[in-house]
PDB file of C-alpha atoms in Angstrom:
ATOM      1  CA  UNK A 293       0.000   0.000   0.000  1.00 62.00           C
ATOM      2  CA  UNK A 294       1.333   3.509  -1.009  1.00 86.00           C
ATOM      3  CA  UNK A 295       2.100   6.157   1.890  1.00 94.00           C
ATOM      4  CA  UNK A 296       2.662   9.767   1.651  1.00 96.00           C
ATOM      5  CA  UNK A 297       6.121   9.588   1.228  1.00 95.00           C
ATOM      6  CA  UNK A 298       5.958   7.530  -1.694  1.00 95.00           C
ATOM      7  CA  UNK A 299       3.574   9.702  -3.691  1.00 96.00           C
ATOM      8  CA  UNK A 300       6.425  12.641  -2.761  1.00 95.00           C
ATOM      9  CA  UNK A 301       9.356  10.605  -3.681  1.00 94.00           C
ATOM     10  CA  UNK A 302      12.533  12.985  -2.977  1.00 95.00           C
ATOM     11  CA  UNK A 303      10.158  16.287  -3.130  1.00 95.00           C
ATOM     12  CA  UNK A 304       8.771  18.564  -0.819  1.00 96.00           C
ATOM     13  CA  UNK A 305       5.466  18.434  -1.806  1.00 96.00           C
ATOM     14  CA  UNK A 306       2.944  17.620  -5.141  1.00 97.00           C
ATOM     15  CA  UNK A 307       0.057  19.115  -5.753  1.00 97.00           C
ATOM     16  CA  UNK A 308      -2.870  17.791  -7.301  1.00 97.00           C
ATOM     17  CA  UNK A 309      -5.962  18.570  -9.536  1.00 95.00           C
ATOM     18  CA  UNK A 310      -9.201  16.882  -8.668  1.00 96.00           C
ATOM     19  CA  UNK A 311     -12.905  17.172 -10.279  1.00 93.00           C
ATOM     20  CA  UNK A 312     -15.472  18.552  -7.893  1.00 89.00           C
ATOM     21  CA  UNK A 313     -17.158  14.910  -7.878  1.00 93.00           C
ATOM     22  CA  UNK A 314     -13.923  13.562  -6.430  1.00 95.00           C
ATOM     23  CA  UNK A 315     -13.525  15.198  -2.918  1.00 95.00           C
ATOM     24  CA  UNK A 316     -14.856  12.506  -1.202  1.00 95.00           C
ATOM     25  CA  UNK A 317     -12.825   9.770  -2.989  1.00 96.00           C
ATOM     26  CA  UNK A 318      -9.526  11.980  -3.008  1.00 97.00           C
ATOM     27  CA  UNK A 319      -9.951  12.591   0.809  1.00 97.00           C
ATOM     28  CA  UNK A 320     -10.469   9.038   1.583  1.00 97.00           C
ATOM     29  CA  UNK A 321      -7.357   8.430  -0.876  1.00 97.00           C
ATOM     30  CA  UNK A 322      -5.146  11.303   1.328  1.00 97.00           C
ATOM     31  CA  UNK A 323      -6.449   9.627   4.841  1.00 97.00           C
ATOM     32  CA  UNK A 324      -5.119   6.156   3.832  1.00 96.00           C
ATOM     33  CA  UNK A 325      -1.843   7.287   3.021  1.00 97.00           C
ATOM     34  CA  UNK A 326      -1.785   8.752   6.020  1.00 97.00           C
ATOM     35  CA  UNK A 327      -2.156  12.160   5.647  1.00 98.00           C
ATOM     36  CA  UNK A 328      -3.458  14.682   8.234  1.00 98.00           C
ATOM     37  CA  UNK A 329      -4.659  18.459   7.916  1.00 97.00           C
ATOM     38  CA  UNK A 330      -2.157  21.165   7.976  1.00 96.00           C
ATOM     39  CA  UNK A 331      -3.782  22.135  10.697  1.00 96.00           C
ATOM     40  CA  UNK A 332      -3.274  18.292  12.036  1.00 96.00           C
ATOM     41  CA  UNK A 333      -6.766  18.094  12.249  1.00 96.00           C
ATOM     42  CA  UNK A 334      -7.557  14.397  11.010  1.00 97.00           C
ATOM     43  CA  UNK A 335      -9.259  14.072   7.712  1.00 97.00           C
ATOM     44  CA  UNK A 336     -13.101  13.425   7.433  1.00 96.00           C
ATOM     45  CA  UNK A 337     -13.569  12.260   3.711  1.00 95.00           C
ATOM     46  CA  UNK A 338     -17.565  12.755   4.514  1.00 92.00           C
ATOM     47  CA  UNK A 339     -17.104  16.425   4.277  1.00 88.00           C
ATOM     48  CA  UNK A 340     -15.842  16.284   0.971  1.00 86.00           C
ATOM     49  CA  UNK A 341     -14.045  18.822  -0.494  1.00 88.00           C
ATOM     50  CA  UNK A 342     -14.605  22.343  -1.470  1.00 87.00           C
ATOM     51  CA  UNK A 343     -11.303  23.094  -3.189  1.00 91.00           C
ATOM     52  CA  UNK A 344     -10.516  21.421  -6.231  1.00 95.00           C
ATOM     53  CA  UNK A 345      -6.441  21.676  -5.824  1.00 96.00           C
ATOM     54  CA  UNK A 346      -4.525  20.227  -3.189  1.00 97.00           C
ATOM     55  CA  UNK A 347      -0.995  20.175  -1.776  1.00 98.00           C
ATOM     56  CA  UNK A 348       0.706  16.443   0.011  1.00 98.00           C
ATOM     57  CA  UNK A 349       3.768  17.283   1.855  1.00 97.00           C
ATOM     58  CA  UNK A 350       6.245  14.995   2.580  1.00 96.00           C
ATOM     59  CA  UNK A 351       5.411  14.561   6.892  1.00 97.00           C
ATOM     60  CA  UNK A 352       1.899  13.852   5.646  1.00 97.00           C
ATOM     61  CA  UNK A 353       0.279  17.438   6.154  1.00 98.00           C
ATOM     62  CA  UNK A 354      -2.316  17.974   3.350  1.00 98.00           C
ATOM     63  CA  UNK A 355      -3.282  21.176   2.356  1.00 97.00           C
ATOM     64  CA  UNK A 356      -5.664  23.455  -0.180  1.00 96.00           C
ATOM     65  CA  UNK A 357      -4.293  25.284  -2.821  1.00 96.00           C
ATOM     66  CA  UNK A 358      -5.881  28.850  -3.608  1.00 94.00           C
ATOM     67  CA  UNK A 359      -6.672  29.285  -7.285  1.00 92.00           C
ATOM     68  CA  UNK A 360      -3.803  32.175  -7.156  1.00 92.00           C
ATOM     69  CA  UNK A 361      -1.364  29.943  -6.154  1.00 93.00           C
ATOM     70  CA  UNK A 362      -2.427  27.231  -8.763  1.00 91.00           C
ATOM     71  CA  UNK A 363      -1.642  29.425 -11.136  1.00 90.00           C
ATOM     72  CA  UNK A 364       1.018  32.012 -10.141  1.00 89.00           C
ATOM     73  CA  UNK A 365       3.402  32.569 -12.306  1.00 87.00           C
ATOM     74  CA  UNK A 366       6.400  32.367  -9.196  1.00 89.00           C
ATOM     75  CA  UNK A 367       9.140  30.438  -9.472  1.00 91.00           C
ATOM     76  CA  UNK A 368       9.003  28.760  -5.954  1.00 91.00           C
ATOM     77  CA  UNK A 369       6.019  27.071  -7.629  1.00 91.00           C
ATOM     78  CA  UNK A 370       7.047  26.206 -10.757  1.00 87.00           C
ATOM     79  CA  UNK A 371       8.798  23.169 -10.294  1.00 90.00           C
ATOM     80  CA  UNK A 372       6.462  21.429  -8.454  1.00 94.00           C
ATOM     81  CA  UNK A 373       5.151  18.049  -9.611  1.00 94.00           C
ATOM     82  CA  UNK A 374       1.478  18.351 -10.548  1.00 94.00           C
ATOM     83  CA  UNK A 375      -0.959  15.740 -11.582  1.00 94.00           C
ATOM     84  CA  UNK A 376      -4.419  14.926 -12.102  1.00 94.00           C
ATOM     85  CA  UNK A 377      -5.807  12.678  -9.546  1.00 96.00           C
ATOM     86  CA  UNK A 378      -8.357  10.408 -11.778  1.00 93.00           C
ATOM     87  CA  UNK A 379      -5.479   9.461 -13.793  1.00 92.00           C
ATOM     88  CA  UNK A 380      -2.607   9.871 -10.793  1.00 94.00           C
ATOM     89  CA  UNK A 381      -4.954   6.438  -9.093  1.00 92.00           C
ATOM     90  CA  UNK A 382      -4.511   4.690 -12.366  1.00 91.00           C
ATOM     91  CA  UNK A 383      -0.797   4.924 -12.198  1.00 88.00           C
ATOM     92  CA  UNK A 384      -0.819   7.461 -14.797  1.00 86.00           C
ATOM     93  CA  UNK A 385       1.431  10.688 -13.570  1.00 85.00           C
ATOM     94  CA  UNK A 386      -0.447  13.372 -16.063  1.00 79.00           C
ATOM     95  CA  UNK A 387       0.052  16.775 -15.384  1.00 78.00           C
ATOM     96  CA  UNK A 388      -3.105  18.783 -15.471  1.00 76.00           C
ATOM     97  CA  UNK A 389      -1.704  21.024 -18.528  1.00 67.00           C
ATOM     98  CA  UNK A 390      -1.149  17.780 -20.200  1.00 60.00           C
ATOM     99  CA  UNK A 391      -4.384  16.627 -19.422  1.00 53.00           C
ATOM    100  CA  UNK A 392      -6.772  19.346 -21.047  1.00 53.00           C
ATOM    101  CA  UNK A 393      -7.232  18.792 -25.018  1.00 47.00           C
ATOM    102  CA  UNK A 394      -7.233  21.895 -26.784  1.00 44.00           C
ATOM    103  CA  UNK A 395      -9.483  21.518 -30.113  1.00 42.00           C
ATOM    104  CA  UNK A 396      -9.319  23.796 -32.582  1.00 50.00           C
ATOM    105  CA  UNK A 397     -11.782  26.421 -33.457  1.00 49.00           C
ATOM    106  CA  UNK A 398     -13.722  25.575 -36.571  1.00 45.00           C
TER     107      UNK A 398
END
């Protein structure tokens, strides 16, 4: 069974893009690899989620990412590994720029 230290591998953190339908799943997913809060308050996957990015650091602490952050242009965040969770589970590390398909306008 994977732990939070696996899915960070030799990083400080990875962040992650789930679909609103997912909180419940992903937060059940976080709890088993033993994640906690940032706060170190223990993780109810009934809640669900109202965020739909997501930071797991390597002690465990799991943590919402702000739309500005997602997407700031600094480069403290641009090297951090980032993938889409519905395809992370499947063993498939896709980034979420990867992920979207771009068609082209007819």
């Amino acid at each position: 069974m994977q732990n939070y230290k696996e899915v960070c591998g030799d990083k400080e953190c990875v962040w992650f893009e789930i679909e609103p339908s997912e909180g419940k799943k992903f937060l059940k997913w976080a709890k088993v690899l033993g994640c906690v809060w940032l706060s170190g308050e223990e993780i109810n996957p009934e809640k669900g989620a109202d965020f739909c990015h997501f930071s797991i650091h390597n002690d465990g602490k799991l943590a919402n990412i702000a739309m500005s952050v997602w997407f700031a242009k600094h480069p403290k965040f641009e090297n951090i590994d980032r993938y889409v969770f519905n395809e992370y589970i499947k063993d498939k590390k896709i980034s979420p720029q990867s992920y979207m398909v771009v068609s082209p306008l007819q």
